[in-house]
């Protein structure tokens, strides 16, 4: 990956477009469990902005009534809003109330700057995001990662200043799945072991999602 000039808002361009083009055109079946879990947080009336959409796996599991806008650094699939967040920050001019960043943040040069800009442009919106930690991240991905937070505490310390409410973060030493609200930091945090949602036991998943549901009602609805 070739180094580029620093963008005006603080990023460097390191994105390997050819590799991400292969992702957008691939099946990636091992990502399905994560997409299924995230889809359980999406309501039928939501408008979803899927940043780092890849082959749009998430769109297969969310309610069909949802509005869905894929965002990626490659235009291999028609209808994708194309932007390289390692070069610039732009969001599509569409209504949305939920942002999903799954399998994406590891490939940003400046994760805190990305969250600050999201909080500035989309305050009050729900954001669901994932992160893989340390050596496990490097072993599981074929891409060259751009940042390396060693654990959930270190990762959240970098981004929680842009989150007004962090309902739940489910984590272990390998990965985390987070559900939050964009805004100024300082809100309450609750924690659940990641096994509660990654194990294929539907009652555990339902119980956890009911807990999440009590707080996501506070978030801004999508515009009509």
PDB file of C-alpha atoms in Angstrom:
ATOM      1  CA  UNK A   1       0.000   0.000   0.000  1.00  0.00           C
ATOM      2  CA  UNK A   2       1.455   3.296  -1.042  1.00  0.00           C
ATOM      3  CA  UNK A   3       1.561   6.197   1.387  1.00  0.00           C
ATOM      4  CA  UNK A   4      -0.294   9.313   0.315  1.00  0.00           C
ATOM      5  CA  UNK A   5      -0.468  12.893   1.477  1.00  0.00           C
ATOM      6  CA  UNK A   6      -2.104  13.789   4.771  1.00  0.00           C
ATOM      7  CA  UNK A   7      -5.683  14.833   4.224  1.00  0.00           C
ATOM      8  CA  UNK A   8      -6.916  18.150   5.616  1.00  0.00           C
ATOM      9  CA  UNK A   9      -8.712  16.475   8.510  1.00  0.00           C
ATOM     10  CA  UNK A  10      -5.767  14.373   9.636  1.00  0.00           C
ATOM     11  CA  UNK A  11      -5.763  11.040   7.766  1.00  0.00           C
ATOM     12  CA  UNK A  12      -3.163   9.439   5.546  1.00  0.00           C
ATOM     13  CA  UNK A  13      -4.143   7.510   2.435  1.00  0.00           C
ATOM     14  CA  UNK A  14      -3.056   3.895   2.872  1.00  0.00           C
ATOM     15  CA  UNK A  15      -6.106   2.093   1.516  1.00  0.00           C
ATOM     16  CA  UNK A  16      -5.448  -0.911  -0.721  1.00  0.00           C
ATOM     17  CA  UNK A  17      -8.277  -0.485  -3.210  1.00  0.00           C
ATOM     18  CA  UNK A  18      -7.442  -3.647  -5.178  1.00  0.00           C
ATOM     19  CA  UNK A  19      -7.726  -5.823  -2.085  1.00  0.00           C
ATOM     20  CA  UNK A  20     -11.056  -4.267  -1.070  1.00  0.00           C
ATOM     21  CA  UNK A  21     -12.363  -4.760  -4.591  1.00  0.00           C
ATOM     22  CA  UNK A  22     -11.765  -8.491  -4.122  1.00  0.00           C
ATOM     23  CA  UNK A  23     -13.719  -8.344  -0.849  1.00  0.00           C
ATOM     24  CA  UNK A  24     -16.676  -6.621  -2.511  1.00  0.00           C
ATOM     25  CA  UNK A  25     -16.770  -9.372  -5.127  1.00  0.00           C
ATOM     26  CA  UNK A  26     -16.287 -12.269  -2.708  1.00  0.00           C
ATOM     27  CA  UNK A  27     -18.705 -14.395  -0.696  1.00  0.00           C
ATOM     28  CA  UNK A  28     -16.994 -14.147   2.734  1.00  0.00           C
ATOM     29  CA  UNK A  29     -19.272 -16.741   4.427  1.00  0.00           C
ATOM     30  CA  UNK A  30     -17.305 -16.528   7.703  1.00  0.00           C
ATOM     31  CA  UNK A  31     -18.658 -12.996   8.204  1.00  0.00           C
ATOM     32  CA  UNK A  32     -22.285 -14.124   8.274  1.00  0.00           C
ATOM     33  CA  UNK A  33     -22.549 -14.750  12.050  1.00  0.00           C
ATOM     34  CA  UNK A  34     -21.428 -11.186  12.785  1.00  0.00           C
ATOM     35  CA  UNK A  35     -23.903  -9.769  10.269  1.00  0.00           C
ATOM     36  CA  UNK A  36     -26.731 -11.808  11.779  1.00  0.00           C
ATOM     37  CA  UNK A  37     -25.965 -10.474  15.252  1.00  0.00           C
ATOM     38  CA  UNK A  38     -25.803  -6.858  14.096  1.00  0.00           C
ATOM     39  CA  UNK A  39     -29.023  -7.277  12.132  1.00  0.00           C
ATOM     40  CA  UNK A  40     -30.830  -8.099  15.381  1.00  0.00           C
ATOM     41  CA  UNK A  41     -30.192  -4.513  16.471  1.00  0.00           C
ATOM     42  CA  UNK A  42     -31.809  -3.072  13.346  1.00  0.00           C
ATOM     43  CA  UNK A  43     -35.526  -2.247  13.430  1.00  0.00           C
ATOM     44  CA  UNK A  44     -37.914  -2.423  10.494  1.00  0.00           C
ATOM     45  CA  UNK A  45     -38.247   1.375  10.345  1.00  0.00           C
ATOM     46  CA  UNK A  46     -34.509   2.125  10.446  1.00  0.00           C
ATOM     47  CA  UNK A  47     -32.407   3.753   7.750  1.00  0.00           C
ATOM     48  CA  UNK A  48     -28.969   2.153   7.792  1.00  0.00           C
ATOM     49  CA  UNK A  49     -25.650   3.567   6.634  1.00  0.00           C
ATOM     50  CA  UNK A  50     -23.315   0.575   6.232  1.00  0.00           C
ATOM     51  CA  UNK A  51     -19.752   1.939   6.260  1.00  0.00           C
ATOM     52  CA  UNK A  52     -17.289  -0.588   4.896  1.00  0.00           C
ATOM     53  CA  UNK A  53     -20.185  -2.491   3.335  1.00  0.00           C
ATOM     54  CA  UNK A  54     -18.004  -4.846   1.266  1.00  0.00           C
ATOM     55  CA  UNK A  55     -20.287  -7.361  -0.436  1.00  0.00           C
ATOM     56  CA  UNK A  56     -23.309  -5.957   1.502  1.00  0.00           C
ATOM     57  CA  UNK A  57     -23.745  -9.053   3.612  1.00  0.00           C
ATOM     58  CA  UNK A  58     -25.613  -7.066   6.266  1.00  0.00           C
ATOM     59  CA  UNK A  59     -28.358  -6.166   3.805  1.00  0.00           C
ATOM     60  CA  UNK A  60     -29.331  -9.842   3.561  1.00  0.00           C
ATOM     61  CA  UNK A  61     -30.267 -10.061   7.230  1.00  0.00           C
ATOM     62  CA  UNK A  62     -31.846  -6.720   8.162  1.00  0.00           C
ATOM     63  CA  UNK A  63     -35.624  -6.268   7.766  1.00  0.00           C
ATOM     64  CA  UNK A  64     -36.528  -5.766   4.083  1.00  0.00           C
ATOM     65  CA  UNK A  65     -38.419  -2.570   4.939  1.00  0.00           C
ATOM     66  CA  UNK A  66     -35.204  -0.844   6.050  1.00  0.00           C
ATOM     67  CA  UNK A  67     -33.569   1.802   3.947  1.00  0.00           C
ATOM     68  CA  UNK A  68     -30.021   0.660   3.262  1.00  0.00           C
ATOM     69  CA  UNK A  69     -27.102   2.722   1.928  1.00  0.00           C
ATOM     70  CA  UNK A  70     -23.768   0.925   1.341  1.00  0.00           C
ATOM     71  CA  UNK A  71     -20.576   2.936   1.751  1.00  0.00           C
ATOM     72  CA  UNK A  72     -17.187   1.635   0.645  1.00  0.00           C
ATOM     73  CA  UNK A  73     -13.882   2.642  -0.923  1.00  0.00           C
ATOM     74  CA  UNK A  74     -14.625   0.744  -4.146  1.00  0.00           C
ATOM     75  CA  UNK A  75     -17.474   1.014  -6.645  1.00  0.00           C
ATOM     76  CA  UNK A  76     -17.611  -2.622  -7.731  1.00  0.00           C
ATOM     77  CA  UNK A  77     -21.274  -2.949  -6.725  1.00  0.00           C
ATOM     78  CA  UNK A  78     -23.786  -0.492  -8.241  1.00  0.00           C
ATOM     79  CA  UNK A  79     -25.296   2.033  -5.872  1.00  0.00           C
ATOM     80  CA  UNK A  80     -22.332   2.181  -3.482  1.00  0.00           C
ATOM     81  CA  UNK A  81     -21.400   5.589  -2.096  1.00  0.00           C
ATOM     82  CA  UNK A  82     -17.647   5.629  -2.690  1.00  0.00           C
ATOM     83  CA  UNK A  83     -15.261   7.329  -0.268  1.00  0.00           C
ATOM     84  CA  UNK A  84     -11.809   6.498   1.063  1.00  0.00           C
ATOM     85  CA  UNK A  85     -11.906   7.537   4.722  1.00  0.00           C
ATOM     86  CA  UNK A  86      -8.115   7.358   4.872  1.00  0.00           C
ATOM     87  CA  UNK A  87      -8.102  10.251   2.414  1.00  0.00           C
ATOM     88  CA  UNK A  88     -11.194  12.311   3.228  1.00  0.00           C
ATOM     89  CA  UNK A  89     -14.405  12.305   5.234  1.00  0.00           C
ATOM     90  CA  UNK A  90     -17.705  12.401   3.337  1.00  0.00           C
ATOM     91  CA  UNK A  91     -21.117  10.928   4.029  1.00  0.00           C
ATOM     92  CA  UNK A  92     -23.882  10.408   1.466  1.00  0.00           C
ATOM     93  CA  UNK A  93     -26.694  12.946   1.370  1.00  0.00           C
ATOM     94  CA  UNK A  94     -29.349  10.512   2.575  1.00  0.00           C
ATOM     95  CA  UNK A  95     -31.436  10.184   5.716  1.00  0.00           C
ATOM     96  CA  UNK A  96     -30.151   7.644   8.225  1.00  0.00           C
ATOM     97  CA  UNK A  97     -30.495   6.956  11.932  1.00  0.00           C
ATOM     98  CA  UNK A  98     -28.197   3.923  12.269  1.00  0.00           C
ATOM     99  CA  UNK A  99     -24.534   3.624  11.280  1.00  0.00           C
ATOM    100  CA  UNK A 100     -22.846   0.234  11.072  1.00  0.00           C
ATOM    101  CA  UNK A 101     -19.059  -0.161  10.987  1.00  0.00           C
ATOM    102  CA  UNK A 102     -18.382  -3.914  10.953  1.00  0.00           C
ATOM    103  CA  UNK A 103     -14.905  -5.188  10.107  1.00  0.00           C
ATOM    104  CA  UNK A 104     -13.928  -1.676   9.050  1.00  0.00           C
ATOM    105  CA  UNK A 105     -12.252   0.257  11.863  1.00  0.00           C
ATOM    106  CA  UNK A 106      -9.088  -1.879  11.837  1.00  0.00           C
ATOM    107  CA  UNK A 107      -8.237  -0.385   8.431  1.00  0.00           C
ATOM    108  CA  UNK A 108      -8.430   3.290   9.393  1.00  0.00           C
ATOM    109  CA  UNK A 109      -5.266   5.239  10.015  1.00  0.00           C
ATOM    110  CA  UNK A 110      -6.930   7.466  12.624  1.00  0.00           C
ATOM    111  CA  UNK A 111      -9.869   5.851  14.415  1.00  0.00           C
ATOM    112  CA  UNK A 112     -10.442   8.657  16.989  1.00  0.00           C
ATOM    113  CA  UNK A 113     -10.582  11.312  14.238  1.00  0.00           C
ATOM    114  CA  UNK A 114     -13.124   9.234  12.347  1.00  0.00           C
ATOM    115  CA  UNK A 115     -15.373   8.977  15.413  1.00  0.00           C
ATOM    116  CA  UNK A 116     -15.031  12.685  16.176  1.00  0.00           C
ATOM    117  CA  UNK A 117     -16.173  13.561  12.683  1.00  0.00           C
ATOM    118  CA  UNK A 118     -19.072  11.105  12.856  1.00  0.00           C
ATOM    119  CA  UNK A 119     -20.200  12.583  16.174  1.00  0.00           C
ATOM    120  CA  UNK A 120     -19.968  16.066  14.692  1.00  0.00           C
ATOM    121  CA  UNK A 121     -21.989  15.254  11.568  1.00  0.00           C
ATOM    122  CA  UNK A 122     -24.428  12.675  12.978  1.00  0.00           C
ATOM    123  CA  UNK A 123     -25.003  13.388  16.689  1.00  0.00           C
ATOM    124  CA  UNK A 124     -27.645  11.271  18.364  1.00  0.00           C
ATOM    125  CA  UNK A 125     -27.462   8.518  15.779  1.00  0.00           C
ATOM    126  CA  UNK A 126     -27.070   4.897  16.790  1.00  0.00           C
ATOM    127  CA  UNK A 127     -23.773   3.315  15.837  1.00  0.00           C
ATOM    128  CA  UNK A 128     -22.999  -0.409  15.899  1.00  0.00           C
ATOM    129  CA  UNK A 129     -19.335  -1.251  15.446  1.00  0.00           C
ATOM    130  CA  UNK A 130     -16.884  -4.105  15.826  1.00  0.00           C
ATOM    131  CA  UNK A 131     -13.183  -4.462  16.498  1.00  0.00           C
ATOM    132  CA  UNK A 132     -10.731  -7.386  16.479  1.00  0.00           C
ATOM    133  CA  UNK A 133      -7.860  -7.185  18.952  1.00  0.00           C
ATOM    134  CA  UNK A 134      -4.131  -7.785  18.756  1.00  0.00           C
ATOM    135  CA  UNK A 135      -2.569 -10.918  17.343  1.00  0.00           C
ATOM    136  CA  UNK A 136      -5.967 -12.460  16.639  1.00  0.00           C
ATOM    137  CA  UNK A 137      -6.752  -9.586  14.296  1.00  0.00           C
ATOM    138  CA  UNK A 138      -3.564 -10.076  12.310  1.00  0.00           C
ATOM    139  CA  UNK A 139      -4.155 -13.819  12.085  1.00  0.00           C
ATOM    140  CA  UNK A 140      -7.766 -13.576  10.902  1.00  0.00           C
ATOM    141  CA  UNK A 141      -7.399 -10.960   8.192  1.00  0.00           C
ATOM    142  CA  UNK A 142      -5.529 -11.016   4.892  1.00  0.00           C
ATOM    143  CA  UNK A 143      -5.483  -7.217   4.791  1.00  0.00           C
ATOM    144  CA  UNK A 144      -2.775  -5.052   6.290  1.00  0.00           C
ATOM    145  CA  UNK A 145      -4.280  -3.515   9.403  1.00  0.00           C
ATOM    146  CA  UNK A 146      -3.758   0.206  10.002  1.00  0.00           C
ATOM    147  CA  UNK A 147      -4.087   0.354  13.787  1.00  0.00           C
ATOM    148  CA  UNK A 148      -3.661  -2.074  16.653  1.00  0.00           C
ATOM    149  CA  UNK A 149      -5.579  -1.568  19.898  1.00  0.00           C
ATOM    150  CA  UNK A 150      -4.624  -4.419  22.186  1.00  0.00           C
ATOM    151  CA  UNK A 151      -7.845  -4.776  24.169  1.00  0.00           C
ATOM    152  CA  UNK A 152     -11.329  -3.380  24.608  1.00  0.00           C
ATOM    153  CA  UNK A 153     -10.319  -0.926  27.339  1.00  0.00           C
ATOM    154  CA  UNK A 154      -7.602   0.593  25.148  1.00  0.00           C
ATOM    155  CA  UNK A 155      -9.895   0.762  22.132  1.00  0.00           C
ATOM    156  CA  UNK A 156     -12.791   2.405  23.994  1.00  0.00           C
ATOM    157  CA  UNK A 157     -10.443   4.938  25.588  1.00  0.00           C
ATOM    158  CA  UNK A 158      -9.686   6.140  22.060  1.00  0.00           C
ATOM    159  CA  UNK A 159     -13.305   6.549  20.918  1.00  0.00           C
ATOM    160  CA  UNK A 160     -15.576   7.007  23.951  1.00  0.00           C
ATOM    161  CA  UNK A 161     -15.142  10.789  23.831  1.00  0.00           C
ATOM    162  CA  UNK A 162     -17.373  10.712  20.732  1.00  0.00           C
ATOM    163  CA  UNK A 163     -20.068   8.528  22.311  1.00  0.00           C
ATOM    164  CA  UNK A 164     -22.792  10.040  24.471  1.00  0.00           C
ATOM    165  CA  UNK A 165     -24.158   6.633  25.464  1.00  0.00           C
ATOM    166  CA  UNK A 166     -22.612   3.188  25.246  1.00  0.00           C
ATOM    167  CA  UNK A 167     -25.379   0.719  26.003  1.00  0.00           C
ATOM    168  CA  UNK A 168     -23.437  -2.518  25.895  1.00  0.00           C
ATOM    169  CA  UNK A 169     -20.096  -3.648  24.720  1.00  0.00           C
ATOM    170  CA  UNK A 170     -19.672  -7.375  24.390  1.00  0.00           C
ATOM    171  CA  UNK A 171     -16.072  -8.478  24.317  1.00  0.00           C
ATOM    172  CA  UNK A 172     -13.407 -11.024  24.997  1.00  0.00           C
ATOM    173  CA  UNK A 173      -9.677 -10.972  24.289  1.00  0.00           C
ATOM    174  CA  UNK A 174     -10.257 -11.506  20.575  1.00  0.00           C
ATOM    175  CA  UNK A 175     -12.998  -9.117  19.507  1.00  0.00           C
ATOM    176  CA  UNK A 176     -15.693  -6.688  20.571  1.00  0.00           C
ATOM    177  CA  UNK A 177     -19.165  -5.776  19.333  1.00  0.00           C
ATOM    178  CA  UNK A 178     -20.397  -2.367  20.464  1.00  0.00           C
ATOM    179  CA  UNK A 179     -23.739  -0.565  20.394  1.00  0.00           C
ATOM    180  CA  UNK A 180     -23.662   3.142  21.164  1.00  0.00           C
ATOM    181  CA  UNK A 181     -24.950   6.650  20.469  1.00  0.00           C
ATOM    182  CA  UNK A 182     -22.822   9.322  18.810  1.00  0.00           C
ATOM    183  CA  UNK A 183     -22.272  12.545  20.732  1.00  0.00           C
ATOM    184  CA  UNK A 184     -20.129  13.968  23.521  1.00  0.00           C
ATOM    185  CA  UNK A 185     -18.586  11.412  25.823  1.00  0.00           C
ATOM    186  CA  UNK A 186     -19.375  10.713  29.430  1.00  0.00           C
ATOM    187  CA  UNK A 187     -22.451   8.527  29.217  1.00  0.00           C
ATOM    188  CA  UNK A 188     -23.043   5.288  31.141  1.00  0.00           C
ATOM    189  CA  UNK A 189     -21.503   2.011  30.063  1.00  0.00           C
ATOM    190  CA  UNK A 190     -22.747  -1.542  30.559  1.00  0.00           C
ATOM    191  CA  UNK A 191     -20.832  -4.725  29.789  1.00  0.00           C
ATOM    192  CA  UNK A 192     -21.672  -8.247  28.699  1.00  0.00           C
ATOM    193  CA  UNK A 193     -19.369 -11.205  27.899  1.00  0.00           C
ATOM    194  CA  UNK A 194     -19.199 -11.705  24.158  1.00  0.00           C
ATOM    195  CA  UNK A 195     -20.213 -15.356  24.584  1.00  0.00           C
ATOM    196  CA  UNK A 196     -23.714 -14.145  25.450  1.00  0.00           C
ATOM    197  CA  UNK A 197     -24.286 -13.144  21.844  1.00  0.00           C
ATOM    198  CA  UNK A 198     -21.826 -15.262  19.897  1.00  0.00           C
ATOM    199  CA  UNK A 199     -23.004 -18.626  21.183  1.00  0.00           C
ATOM    200  CA  UNK A 200     -25.818 -20.074  19.044  1.00  0.00           C
ATOM    201  CA  UNK A 201     -28.331 -20.031  21.880  1.00  0.00           C
ATOM    202  CA  UNK A 202     -31.196 -17.839  20.860  1.00  0.00           C
ATOM    203  CA  UNK A 203     -32.572 -17.232  24.390  1.00  0.00           C
ATOM    204  CA  UNK A 204     -29.298 -15.565  25.427  1.00  0.00           C
ATOM    205  CA  UNK A 205     -29.315 -13.384  22.335  1.00  0.00           C
ATOM    206  CA  UNK A 206     -32.930 -12.362  22.900  1.00  0.00           C
ATOM    207  CA  UNK A 207     -32.273 -11.499  26.546  1.00  0.00           C
ATOM    208  CA  UNK A 208     -29.346  -9.286  25.636  1.00  0.00           C
ATOM    209  CA  UNK A 209     -31.208  -7.564  22.818  1.00  0.00           C
ATOM    210  CA  UNK A 210     -34.132  -6.787  25.111  1.00  0.00           C
ATOM    211  CA  UNK A 211     -31.698  -4.977  27.368  1.00  0.00           C
ATOM    212  CA  UNK A 212     -30.337  -3.023  24.414  1.00  0.00           C
ATOM    213  CA  UNK A 213     -33.862  -2.219  23.253  1.00  0.00           C
ATOM    214  CA  UNK A 214     -34.683  -0.297  26.409  1.00  0.00           C
ATOM    215  CA  UNK A 215     -32.075   2.346  25.620  1.00  0.00           C
ATOM    216  CA  UNK A 216     -32.063   2.550  21.809  1.00  0.00           C
ATOM    217  CA  UNK A 217     -35.555   3.993  21.992  1.00  0.00           C
ATOM    218  CA  UNK A 218     -33.938   7.210  23.185  1.00  0.00           C
ATOM    219  CA  UNK A 219     -32.103   7.720  19.933  1.00  0.00           C
ATOM    220  CA  UNK A 220     -33.142   9.968  17.085  1.00  0.00           C
ATOM    221  CA  UNK A 221     -35.609   8.397  14.659  1.00  0.00           C
ATOM    222  CA  UNK A 222     -35.003   8.410  10.930  1.00  0.00           C
ATOM    223  CA  UNK A 223     -36.440  11.363   9.064  1.00  0.00           C
ATOM    224  CA  UNK A 224     -39.646  10.566   7.135  1.00  0.00           C
TER     225      UNK A 224
END
